Coordinates of C-alpha atoms in Angstrom, one line a residue:
M1 CA 0.0 0.0 0.0
S2 CA 2.8 2.4 0.9
E3 CA 4.7 1.6 -2.3
Q4 CA 1.5 2.4 -4.2
I5 CA 1.1 5.8 -2.6
F6 CA 4.7 6.7 -3.4
L7 CA 4.3 5.5 -7.0
Q8 CA 1.1 7.7 -7.3
L9 CA 2.9 10.7 -5.9
A10 CA 5.9 10.2 -8.1
I11 CA 3.8 10.1 -11.2
I12 CA 1.6 13.0 -10.2
L13 CA 4.6 15.2 -9.3
G14 CA 6.5 14.2 -12.4
I15 CA 3.6 15.2 -14.7
A16 CA 3.1 18.4 -12.7
F17 CA 6.7 19.3 -13.3
F18 CA 6.6 18.9 -17.0
V19 CA 3.2 20.6 -17.4
A20 CA 4.3 23.5 -15.1
Y21 CA 7.5 23.9 -17.1
I22 CA 5.5 24.4 -20.3
I23 CA 3.1 26.8 -18.5
R24 CA 6.1 28.8 -17.3
L25 CA 7.3 29.2 -20.9
L26 CA 3.9 30.6 -21.7
K27 CA 4.3 33.2 -18.9
Q28 CA 1.3 31.8 -17.0
P29 CA 1.2 31.2 -13.2
L30 CA 2.4 27.7 -12.2
I31 CA -1.0 27.2 -10.4
I32 CA -2.5 26.7 -13.9
G33 CA 0.1 24.0 -14.6
Y34 CA -0.7 22.1 -11.4
I35 CA -4.4 22.2 -12.1
V36 CA -3.8 21.0 -15.7
A37 CA -1.6 18.2 -14.3
G38 CA -4.4 17.1 -12.1
I39 CA -6.8 16.9 -15.0
I40 CA -4.2 14.8 -16.9
V41 CA -3.5 12.3 -14.1
S42 CA -7.2 12.0 -13.0
S43 CA -7.9 9.3 -15.6
F44 CA -4.7 7.5 -14.6
L45 CA -5.6 7.4 -10.9
I46 CA -9.1 6.1 -11.7
S47 CA -7.8 3.3 -13.9
F48 CA -5.1 2.5 -11.4
G49 CA -7.8 1.9 -8.8
A50 CA -6.3 4.5 -6.4
T51 CA -8.0 6.2 -3.5
N52 CA -7.6 10.0 -3.0
D53 CA -7.6 9.9 0.8
I54 CA -3.8 10.5 1.3
I55 CA -3.7 13.1 -1.4
N56 CA -6.8 14.8 -0.1
T57 CA -5.1 15.0 3.3
F58 CA -2.0 16.6 1.8
S59 CA -4.3 19.1 0.0
K60 CA -5.9 20.0 3.4
I61 CA -2.5 20.6 4.9
G62 CA -1.6 22.8 1.9
I63 CA -4.8 24.9 2.4
A64 CA -3.9 25.3 6.1
F65 CA -0.3 26.4 5.2
L66 CA -1.6 28.8 2.6
L67 CA -4.0 30.5 5.0
F68 CA -1.4 30.5 7.7
M69 CA 0.9 32.4 5.4
V70 CA -1.9 34.8 4.4
G71 CA -2.5 35.4 8.1
L72 CA 1.2 36.2 8.7
H73 CA 0.9 39.1 6.2
L74 CA -2.4 40.4 7.7
N75 CA -0.7 42.4 10.4
P76 CA -3.2 44.8 12.2
K77 CA -0.9 47.7 11.3
V78 CA -1.2 46.8 7.6
I79 CA -5.0 46.5 7.9
K80 CA -5.1 49.9 9.7
G81 CA -3.2 51.5 6.8
V82 CA -5.5 50.3 4.1
G83 CA -7.3 53.6 3.9
I84 CA -10.9 54.6 3.8
Q85 CA -11.0 54.7 0.0
S86 CA -9.6 51.2 -0.4
L87 CA -12.1 50.0 2.2
L88 CA -15.1 51.6 0.6
I89 CA -14.2 50.6 -3.0
G90 CA -13.4 47.1 -1.8
L91 CA -16.7 46.7 0.0
A92 CA -18.6 48.1 -2.9
Q93 CA -16.9 45.8 -5.4
V94 CA -17.5 42.7 -3.3
I95 CA -21.2 43.5 -2.7
L96 CA -22.0 44.4 -6.3
T97 CA -20.0 41.6 -7.9
F98 CA -21.6 39.1 -5.5
A99 CA -25.1 40.5 -6.3
L100 CA -24.4 40.3 -10.1
A101 CA -23.1 36.8 -10.0
F102 CA -25.9 35.7 -7.7
I103 CA -28.6 37.0 -10.0
V104 CA -26.9 35.5 -13.1
S105 CA -26.6 32.2 -11.3
L106 CA -30.2 32.2 -10.1
K107 CA -32.0 33.6 -13.2
L108 CA -29.8 32.7 -16.1
L109 CA -28.0 29.5 -15.1
K110 CA -31.0 28.3 -13.1
F111 CA -29.1 27.3 -10.0
D112 CA -30.9 27.2 -6.7
I113 CA -30.5 29.8 -4.0
I114 CA -27.8 28.0 -2.0
I115 CA -25.6 27.3 -5.0
S116 CA -26.1 30.9 -6.3
L117 CA -24.9 32.2 -2.9
Y118 CA -21.7 30.1 -3.2
V119 CA -21.1 31.2 -6.8
G120 CA -21.6 34.9 -5.9
I121 CA -19.1 34.6 -3.0
A122 CA -16.6 32.8 -5.2
I123 CA -16.8 35.4 -8.0
A124 CA -16.5 38.3 -5.6
F125 CA -12.9 37.6 -4.4
S126 CA -9.6 38.1 -6.3
S127 CA -6.3 36.2 -6.0
T128 CA -3.8 37.7 -3.6
I129 CA -1.1 35.2 -4.6
I130 CA -1.4 35.8 -8.4
I131 CA -1.6 39.6 -8.1
M132 CA 1.3 40.0 -5.6
K133 CA 3.5 37.7 -7.6
L134 CA 2.9 39.5 -10.9
L135 CA 3.2 43.0 -9.5
S136 CA 6.4 42.1 -7.7
D137 CA 7.8 40.7 -10.9
K138 CA 7.0 44.0 -12.6
R139 CA 8.5 45.9 -9.7
Q140 CA 5.4 48.0 -9.3
L141 CA 4.5 47.4 -5.7
D142 CA 5.1 51.0 -4.7
S143 CA 2.8 52.5 -7.3
L144 CA -0.6 54.0 -6.4
S145 CA -2.4 51.4 -8.5
S146 CA -0.6 48.5 -6.7
K147 CA -1.2 50.0 -3.3
M148 CA -4.9 50.3 -4.1
S149 CA -5.1 46.7 -5.4
I150 CA -3.4 45.4 -2.3
G151 CA -5.7 47.5 -0.1
I152 CA -8.8 46.1 -1.8
L153 CA -7.3 42.5 -1.5
I154 CA -6.9 43.0 2.3
V155 CA -10.5 44.1 2.5
Q156 CA -11.5 41.0 0.5
D157 CA -9.4 38.7 2.7
L158 CA -11.1 40.1 5.9
I159 CA -14.6 39.5 4.3
A160 CA -13.5 36.0 3.3
I161 CA -12.6 35.2 7.0
L162 CA -16.1 36.1 8.1
V163 CA -17.6 34.0 5.2
L164 CA -15.5 31.0 6.2
I165 CA -16.6 31.3 9.8
L166 CA -20.2 31.6 8.7
I167 CA -20.2 28.7 6.2
S168 CA -18.4 26.3 8.5
T169 CA -21.4 26.4 11.0
M170 CA -24.3 26.7 8.6
N171 CA -26.8 23.9 8.4
F172 CA -28.5 24.3 5.0
S173 CA -30.2 20.9 5.3
Q174 CA -32.7 22.6 7.7
G175 CA -33.1 25.6 5.4
F176 CA -32.5 29.1 6.4
A177 CA -34.1 28.5 9.8
G178 CA -31.0 26.5 10.7
F179 CA -29.1 29.7 10.4
G180 CA -31.3 31.6 12.8
S181 CA -31.1 28.8 15.5
L182 CA -27.3 28.7 15.3
A183 CA -26.5 32.4 14.7
I184 CA -26.2 33.6 18.3
K185 CA -24.4 30.4 19.4
T186 CA -22.0 30.6 16.5
F187 CA -21.3 34.3 17.0
L188 CA -20.5 33.9 20.7
I189 CA -18.3 30.9 20.3
G190 CA -16.5 32.4 17.3
I191 CA -15.9 35.7 19.0
G192 CA -14.8 34.0 22.2
L193 CA -12.3 31.8 20.3
V194 CA -10.9 34.7 18.3
L195 CA -10.5 36.9 21.4
G196 CA -9.0 34.1 23.4
L197 CA -6.5 33.3 20.6
F198 CA -5.4 36.9 20.3
L199 CA -5.1 37.4 24.1
F200 CA -3.1 34.2 24.4
G201 CA -0.9 35.3 21.5
F202 CA -0.3 38.8 23.0
F203 CA 0.4 37.7 26.6
V204 CA 2.0 34.3 26.1
L205 CA 2.8 33.4 22.5
L206 CA 5.0 36.4 21.7
R207 CA 7.2 35.7 24.7
V208 CA 7.6 32.1 23.7
V209 CA 8.5 33.1 20.1
K210 CA 11.1 35.5 21.4
R211 CA 12.7 32.7 23.4
V212 CA 12.7 30.1 20.6
A213 CA 13.8 32.6 17.9
H214 CA 17.4 32.1 19.0
S215 CA 17.3 28.7 17.2
Q216 CA 16.1 28.7 13.6
E217 CA 15.1 25.0 13.9
L218 CA 13.0 25.6 17.0
L219 CA 11.3 28.7 15.5
F220 CA 10.4 26.6 12.4
L221 CA 9.1 23.7 14.5
F222 CA 7.2 25.9 16.9
S223 CA 5.4 27.9 14.1
I224 CA 4.2 24.7 12.5
C225 CA 3.1 23.4 15.9
W226 CA 1.2 26.6 16.6
A227 CA -0.6 26.5 13.2
F228 CA -1.8 22.9 13.7
L229 CA -2.9 23.5 17.3
A230 CA -5.0 26.5 16.4
S231 CA -6.5 24.6 13.4
A232 CA -7.3 21.7 15.7
L233 CA -8.8 24.0 18.3
F234 CA -11.3 25.6 15.8
A235 CA -12.1 22.2 14.3
F236 CA -12.9 20.9 17.8
F237 CA -15.5 23.7 18.3
G238 CA -17.2 23.0 14.9
F239 CA -15.3 25.6 12.8
S240 CA -13.1 24.8 9.8
I241 CA -9.4 24.1 10.2
E242 CA -8.9 26.9 7.6
I243 CA -10.1 29.6 10.0
G244 CA -7.8 28.3 12.7
A245 CA -4.8 28.3 10.4
L246 CA -5.6 31.9 9.2
L247 CA -6.0 33.3 12.7
A248 CA -2.9 31.5 13.9
G249 CA -1.0 33.4 11.2
M250 CA -2.6 36.7 12.2
V251 CA -1.6 36.2 15.8
L252 CA 2.0 35.7 14.8
S253 CA 1.9 38.6 12.3
V254 CA 2.6 41.1 15.1
S255 CA 5.8 39.2 16.0
P256 CA 9.1 40.8 14.8
Y257 CA 9.9 37.4 13.5
S258 CA 6.9 37.0 11.2
T259 CA 8.9 37.5 8.0
E260 CA 11.4 35.0 9.1
I261 CA 8.7 32.5 9.9
S262 CA 7.1 33.1 6.5
S263 CA 10.3 32.4 4.6
K264 CA 11.0 29.2 6.6
I265 CA 7.5 27.8 6.0
K266 CA 7.2 28.8 2.3
P267 CA 9.0 25.8 0.8
L268 CA 6.9 23.4 2.9
R269 CA 3.7 25.3 2.0
D270 CA 4.6 25.2 -1.7
F271 CA 4.9 21.4 -1.8
F272 CA 1.5 20.9 -0.2
L273 CA -0.1 23.6 -2.3
I274 CA 1.1 21.7 -5.4
I275 CA -0.9 18.7 -4.2
F276 CA -3.9 21.0 -3.4
F277 CA -4.1 22.5 -6.9
I278 CA -3.6 19.1 -8.5
I279 CA -6.6 17.9 -6.5
L280 CA -8.6 20.8 -8.1
G281 CA -7.6 19.4 -11.4
L282 CA -8.7 16.0 -10.3
N283 CA -12.1 17.5 -9.4
L284 CA -12.5 18.9 -12.9
D285 CA -13.8 15.8 -14.8
I286 CA -12.8 16.1 -18.4
S287 CA -15.7 14.0 -19.5
N288 CA -18.0 16.5 -17.9
V289 CA -16.4 19.7 -19.3
G290 CA -18.9 20.0 -22.1
A291 CA -21.7 20.3 -19.5
V292 CA -20.0 23.1 -17.5
V293 CA -18.1 25.0 -20.1
V294 CA -20.9 27.4 -21.0
D295 CA -21.6 28.2 -17.4
A296 CA -17.9 28.7 -16.8
L297 CA -17.6 31.1 -19.7
I298 CA -20.6 33.2 -18.5
L299 CA -19.1 33.4 -15.0
S300 CA -15.7 34.2 -16.5
A301 CA -17.3 37.1 -18.4
I302 CA -18.5 38.6 -15.1
V303 CA -15.0 38.3 -13.6
L304 CA -13.0 39.6 -16.7
F305 CA -15.3 42.4 -17.8
F306 CA -18.0 43.3 -15.3
K307 CA -15.9 43.2 -12.1
P308 CA -13.3 45.7 -13.7
I309 CA -16.2 47.9 -14.8
I310 CA -17.6 48.0 -11.3
L311 CA -14.2 48.9 -9.9
M312 CA -13.5 51.6 -12.5
I313 CA -16.9 53.2 -11.8
F314 CA -16.2 53.5 -8.0
M315 CA -12.6 54.6 -8.6
A316 CA -13.9 57.3 -10.9
L317 CA -16.2 58.5 -8.1
F318 CA -13.1 58.9 -5.9
N319 CA -11.5 61.0 -8.7
Y320 CA -8.7 58.6 -9.7
T321 CA -7.3 58.9 -13.1
K322 CA -8.4 56.6 -15.8
R323 CA -5.0 54.9 -16.0
T324 CA -4.9 54.2 -12.3
S325 CA -8.5 52.9 -12.5
F326 CA -7.7 50.7 -15.4
L327 CA -4.6 49.1 -13.8
V328 CA -6.3 48.4 -10.5
S329 CA -9.4 47.0 -12.2
T330 CA -7.7 44.7 -14.6
S331 CA -5.3 43.4 -11.9
L332 CA -8.3 42.1 -9.9
A333 CA -10.0 40.3 -12.7
Q334 CA -9.7 36.7 -11.6
I335 CA -11.1 34.3 -9.0
S336 CA -9.2 33.8 -5.7
E337 CA -7.7 30.7 -4.2
F338 CA -9.8 31.7 -1.2
S339 CA -12.9 31.2 -3.4
L340 CA -11.9 27.6 -4.1
I341 CA -11.2 26.9 -0.5
I342 CA -14.7 28.1 0.3
L343 CA -16.2 26.0 -2.5
I344 CA -14.3 22.9 -1.3
L345 CA -15.6 23.5 2.2
G346 CA -19.1 23.8 0.7
V347 CA -18.7 20.4 -1.0
S348 CA -17.4 18.7 2.1
L349 CA -20.4 20.1 4.1
G350 CA -22.8 18.9 1.4
H351 CA -24.0 22.4 0.5
I352 CA -23.0 22.2 -3.2
S353 CA -22.1 19.5 -5.7
S354 CA -18.8 18.6 -7.2
E355 CA -20.1 19.7 -10.5
I356 CA -20.4 23.3 -9.2
L357 CA -16.8 23.0 -8.0
S358 CA -15.8 21.8 -11.5
T359 CA -17.6 24.8 -13.0
L360 CA -15.8 27.3 -10.8
T361 CA -12.4 25.5 -11.2
L362 CA -12.7 26.0 -15.0
T363 CA -13.7 29.6 -14.4
L364 CA -10.6 30.0 -12.2
I365 CA -8.4 28.7 -15.0
I366 CA -10.0 31.0 -17.7
T367 CA -9.8 34.1 -15.5
I368 CA -6.3 33.6 -14.2
I369 CA -5.0 33.1 -17.8
G370 CA -6.9 36.2 -19.0
S371 CA -6.0 38.5 -16.1
T372 CA -2.3 37.4 -16.2
Y373 CA -2.0 38.6 -19.7
M374 CA -3.9 41.9 -18.8
I375 CA -1.4 42.5 -16.0
I376 CA 1.8 41.6 -17.9
Y377 CA 0.7 43.7 -21.0
S378 CA -1.2 46.4 -19.1
R379 CA 0.6 49.2 -20.9
E380 CA -0.4 47.9 -24.3
F381 CA -4.0 47.2 -23.2
Y382 CA -4.3 50.7 -21.8
Q383 CA -3.0 52.4 -24.9
R384 CA -5.4 50.5 -27.0
F385 CA -8.5 51.2 -24.9
S386 CA -7.5 54.6 -23.5
K387 CA -10.1 56.5 -25.5
V388 CA -12.9 54.1 -24.7
L389 CA -12.1 54.6 -21.0
S390 CA -12.5 58.4 -21.1
F391 CA -15.6 58.0 -19.0
F392 CA -13.5 57.0 -16.0
W393 CA -11.0 59.8 -16.4
R394 CA -10.9 62.9 -14.3
K395 CA -9.1 66.1 -15.2
D396 CA -6.1 67.2 -13.2
G397 CA -6.9 69.2 -10.1
K398 CA -6.0 72.9 -9.6
E399 CA -2.8 71.9 -7.8
N400 CA -1.6 69.8 -10.8
K401 CA -2.6 72.5 -13.3
K402 CA -0.5 75.0 -11.3
F403 CA 2.6 72.9 -11.8
L404 CA 1.8 71.9 -15.4
K405 CA 1.5 75.6 -16.5
R406 CA 5.1 76.4 -15.4
K407 CA 8.2 76.1 -17.4
Y408 CA 11.0 73.9 -16.0
D409 CA 14.7 73.7 -16.7
A410 CA 14.8 70.1 -15.4
I411 CA 12.4 67.3 -14.5
L412 CA 13.4 64.5 -12.2
F413 CA 11.3 61.3 -12.8
G414 CA 11.4 59.1 -9.7
Y415 CA 12.4 60.3 -6.3
N416 CA 14.3 57.5 -4.4
R417 CA 17.7 57.1 -2.9
T418 CA 19.3 58.0 -6.2
G419 CA 16.9 60.8 -6.8
F420 CA 17.7 62.4 -3.5
E421 CA 21.3 63.0 -4.5
V422 CA 20.2 64.3 -7.9
L423 CA 17.8 66.7 -6.3
R424 CA 20.7 68.1 -4.1
A425 CA 22.7 68.7 -7.2
L426 CA 19.8 70.5 -9.0
T427 CA 19.3 72.7 -6.0
K428 CA 22.9 73.7 -5.9
L429 CA 22.8 74.5 -9.6
K430 CA 19.8 76.7 -8.9
K431 CA 17.8 75.0 -11.7
H432 CA 14.0 75.5 -11.9
Y433 CA 13.1 71.8 -11.4
L434 CA 10.1 69.6 -10.9
V435 CA 9.9 66.1 -9.3
V436 CA 7.5 63.6 -10.8
D437 CA 6.7 60.4 -8.9
F438 CA 3.9 57.8 -8.9
N439 CA 4.1 57.1 -5.2
P440 CA 1.5 59.4 -3.4
D441 CA 3.4 59.1 -0.1
T442 CA 6.5 60.4 -1.7
I443 CA 4.7 63.4 -3.2
S444 CA 3.1 64.1 0.2
T445 CA 6.5 64.1 1.9
L446 CA 8.0 66.3 -0.8
N447 CA 5.2 68.8 -0.4
K448 CA 5.9 69.1 3.3
F449 CA 9.4 70.3 2.4
R450 CA 8.0 72.6 -0.3
I451 CA 9.8 70.8 -3.1
P452 CA 8.0 71.3 -6.4
S453 CA 6.5 67.9 -7.0
L454 CA 3.7 66.3 -9.1
Y455 CA 2.0 63.0 -8.8
G456 CA 2.1 61.3 -12.2
D457 CA 3.1 58.1 -14.0
A458 CA 5.9 58.5 -16.5
E459 CA 4.5 55.5 -18.4
D460 CA 1.3 57.5 -19.1
L461 CA 1.7 59.1 -22.6
E462 CA -1.1 61.6 -22.0
F463 CA 0.5 62.8 -18.8
L464 CA 3.9 63.2 -20.5
N465 CA 2.3 65.3 -23.3
E466 CA 1.1 67.8 -20.6
L467 CA 4.6 68.3 -19.1
K468 CA 5.9 70.7 -21.9
L469 CA 8.9 68.5 -22.5
D470 CA 9.9 70.7 -25.5
K471 CA 10.9 73.4 -23.0
I472 CA 13.2 71.5 -20.7
D473 CA 17.0 71.4 -20.8
L474 CA 17.5 68.3 -18.7
A475 CA 15.5 65.2 -17.9
I476 CA 16.6 62.6 -15.4
S477 CA 14.9 59.3 -14.7
T478 CA 15.9 57.1 -11.7
I479 CA 13.0 54.8 -12.5
P480 CA 14.3 51.2 -12.9
D481 CA 11.6 50.1 -15.4
Y482 CA 13.0 49.5 -18.9
E483 CA 9.8 50.3 -20.9
T484 CA 9.1 53.5 -18.9
N485 CA 12.6 54.9 -19.7
L486 CA 12.3 53.9 -23.3
L487 CA 9.0 55.8 -23.6
L488 CA 10.6 58.8 -21.9
I489 CA 13.5 58.9 -24.3
E490 CA 11.3 58.6 -27.3
S491 CA 8.7 61.1 -26.1
I492 CA 11.4 63.8 -25.3
R493 CA 13.4 63.2 -28.4
L494 CA 10.3 63.6 -30.5
V495 CA 9.7 67.2 -29.3
N496 CA 13.1 68.3 -27.9
P497 CA 16.2 67.0 -29.8
N498 CA 18.6 69.2 -27.7
A499 CA 17.5 68.2 -24.2
I500 CA 20.0 66.2 -22.1
I501 CA 18.5 62.9 -21.1
I502 CA 19.8 60.7 -18.3
V503 CA 18.1 57.4 -17.5
R504 CA 18.7 54.4 -15.3
A505 CA 19.4 50.9 -16.6
E506 CA 19.5 47.5 -14.8
N507 CA 21.9 45.7 -17.2
I508 CA 24.3 46.2 -20.1
N509 CA 21.7 45.3 -22.8
E510 CA 19.4 48.0 -21.5
T511 CA 22.2 50.5 -21.4
L512 CA 23.2 49.9 -25.0
E513 CA 19.5 50.2 -26.1
F514 CA 19.0 53.5 -24.3
Y515 CA 22.1 55.0 -25.9
K516 CA 20.9 53.8 -29.3
K517 CA 17.5 55.5 -28.7
G518 CA 19.2 58.8 -27.9
A519 CA 20.0 58.9 -24.1
D520 CA 23.0 61.3 -23.3
Y521 CA 24.0 59.2 -20.3
V522 CA 22.8 56.0 -18.7
L523 CA 23.1 55.4 -15.0
T524 CA 24.1 51.8 -14.2
L525 CA 24.2 51.6 -10.4
H526 CA 26.3 48.4 -10.2
F527 CA 29.1 50.0 -12.3
V528 CA 28.8 53.4 -10.5
G529 CA 29.0 51.7 -7.1
G530 CA 32.0 49.6 -8.2
E531 CA 33.8 52.7 -9.5
H532 CA 33.1 54.6 -6.3
I533 CA 34.6 51.8 -4.2
A534 CA 37.5 51.5 -6.5
K535 CA 38.3 55.2 -6.2
M536 CA 38.1 55.0 -2.4
I537 CA 40.5 52.1 -2.3
K538 CA 42.9 53.9 -4.7
N539 CA 42.8 57.2 -2.8
I540 CA 42.8 56.2 0.8
K541 CA 44.1 52.7 0.6
T542 CA 44.0 51.0 4.0
N543 CA 43.9 54.2 6.1
K544 CA 41.3 53.4 8.8
N545 CA 40.8 57.0 9.9
E546 CA 39.9 58.0 6.3
Y547 CA 37.4 55.2 6.1
K548 CA 35.9 56.5 9.3
K549 CA 35.5 59.9 7.8
E550 CA 33.8 58.4 4.7
K551 CA 31.5 56.4 7.0
E552 CA 30.5 59.6 8.9
K553 CA 29.7 61.3 5.6
H554 CA 27.6 58.4 4.5
L555 CA 25.7 58.2 7.7
K556 CA 25.0 62.0 7.5
R557 CA 23.5 61.6 4.0
I558 CA 21.4 58.6 5.1
K559 CA 20.0 60.6 8.0
E560 CA 19.1 63.4 5.7
I561 CA 17.2 61.0 3.4
L562 CA 15.3 59.5 6.4
K563 CA 14.2 63.0 7.4
R564 CA 12.5 63.3 4.0
Q565 CA 10.6 60.0 4.2

């Protein structure tokens, strides 16, 4: 029996590797590869006469680890910093998307009320894992659109926690009257468990973590032990293990070692998650795809088109630009892994059938593929649909118009550690300059120091056309993004052949391309850093006192930078 289990796992993981490798070449999330692998091996497992008990257990462990990791990143400080706009937009999006999916499921797809409720819930949430991974790969986590997306995702995660608690104790076999009889009891037990868990974490757990953190092995073992204990506790009181794992992570999120714990558990979580997503593929019966594909396409249309439209409408009401609205909306156009966890819980409780799970699994695959391409090629999509999206665009406010009307000698795109030094130089030269940055926090800080600054995205061609680039003498970009700098060079050279253009490159190939397009100088931080150290070694050799002076200068500059953050 044990040899059979090992053989099953070997074949499943082998197929998952090859499928995932192909999916990777297509620039799709590996999650899709794992699900497709599950679909492929499902017929093999059936013909092999295998049981799914062991693999199902692994998938449950994977879900617990996933939610534990999500909880580790739901620090109360992060939740507090979401902002009222993200909160309101997130709530509005979840409510309206749920309502739309519920009505479509009930009236058009002819599902019953309970199934329609599950479908509405599943469609309302977006994938934190997919979005964070893609935005991180594009190095756009600090942009306004990314911060809004992350804020909305946090709101969705908090709502999902409440949904999981509710569903795990619902008794639909008795109709909605079952909810009324259990509501008070469920609420009291749930609140008591949550409060007890957080009080225990604050007064006892954090002290224990501080002690065991001296040993990496003990910290790793203790974290896993805590996750399983909390999951078992919630399961004992009639809640799902998923809730226990999620709250266990949230309790540890306030620990200074939460990042370290997350990095330690990640490889283990990834293995069990592979099994989890393969199980989803197993649940998608190929022979039954024809029966669910139409429903999946209809639900995918809601996710890929109507969910972004709902988000853009509400972002327009809060006076966001059409580009920011577009980037936020398209990034959230997929179904969440949270949704599938809720659906699997619904199947295990007998609330919905496995056919509904197959329908939503196929919807997940379609929407993740679609949204991934929309995120990766967001610039091209925006330029193509920019005119159509004019409804969601607001004109620049009076403050922006004040800056746009002025003539500048120099414009600095991107205020960061490099930009700080550039700004010092521009000030000494007494140049009439403007700082442009797409991080609203940076603009807010610069305004406090009365530095001429303007919120804007250098990748937005309409915004660049308003900057009067034909009048400037100098343009400097410390932005690390290749496509943004390429657009800057081309836009400036088109209207101002004599301007000096300095941009930043991440590698030699980018440097050569920028020079070819017309850059006057390309900043390559690795080479500049190496040259600086080489000059120090050449000039002061091994004189420790001179290095001490250089250290003091460096610390002084760092402190100046920190004052402006």
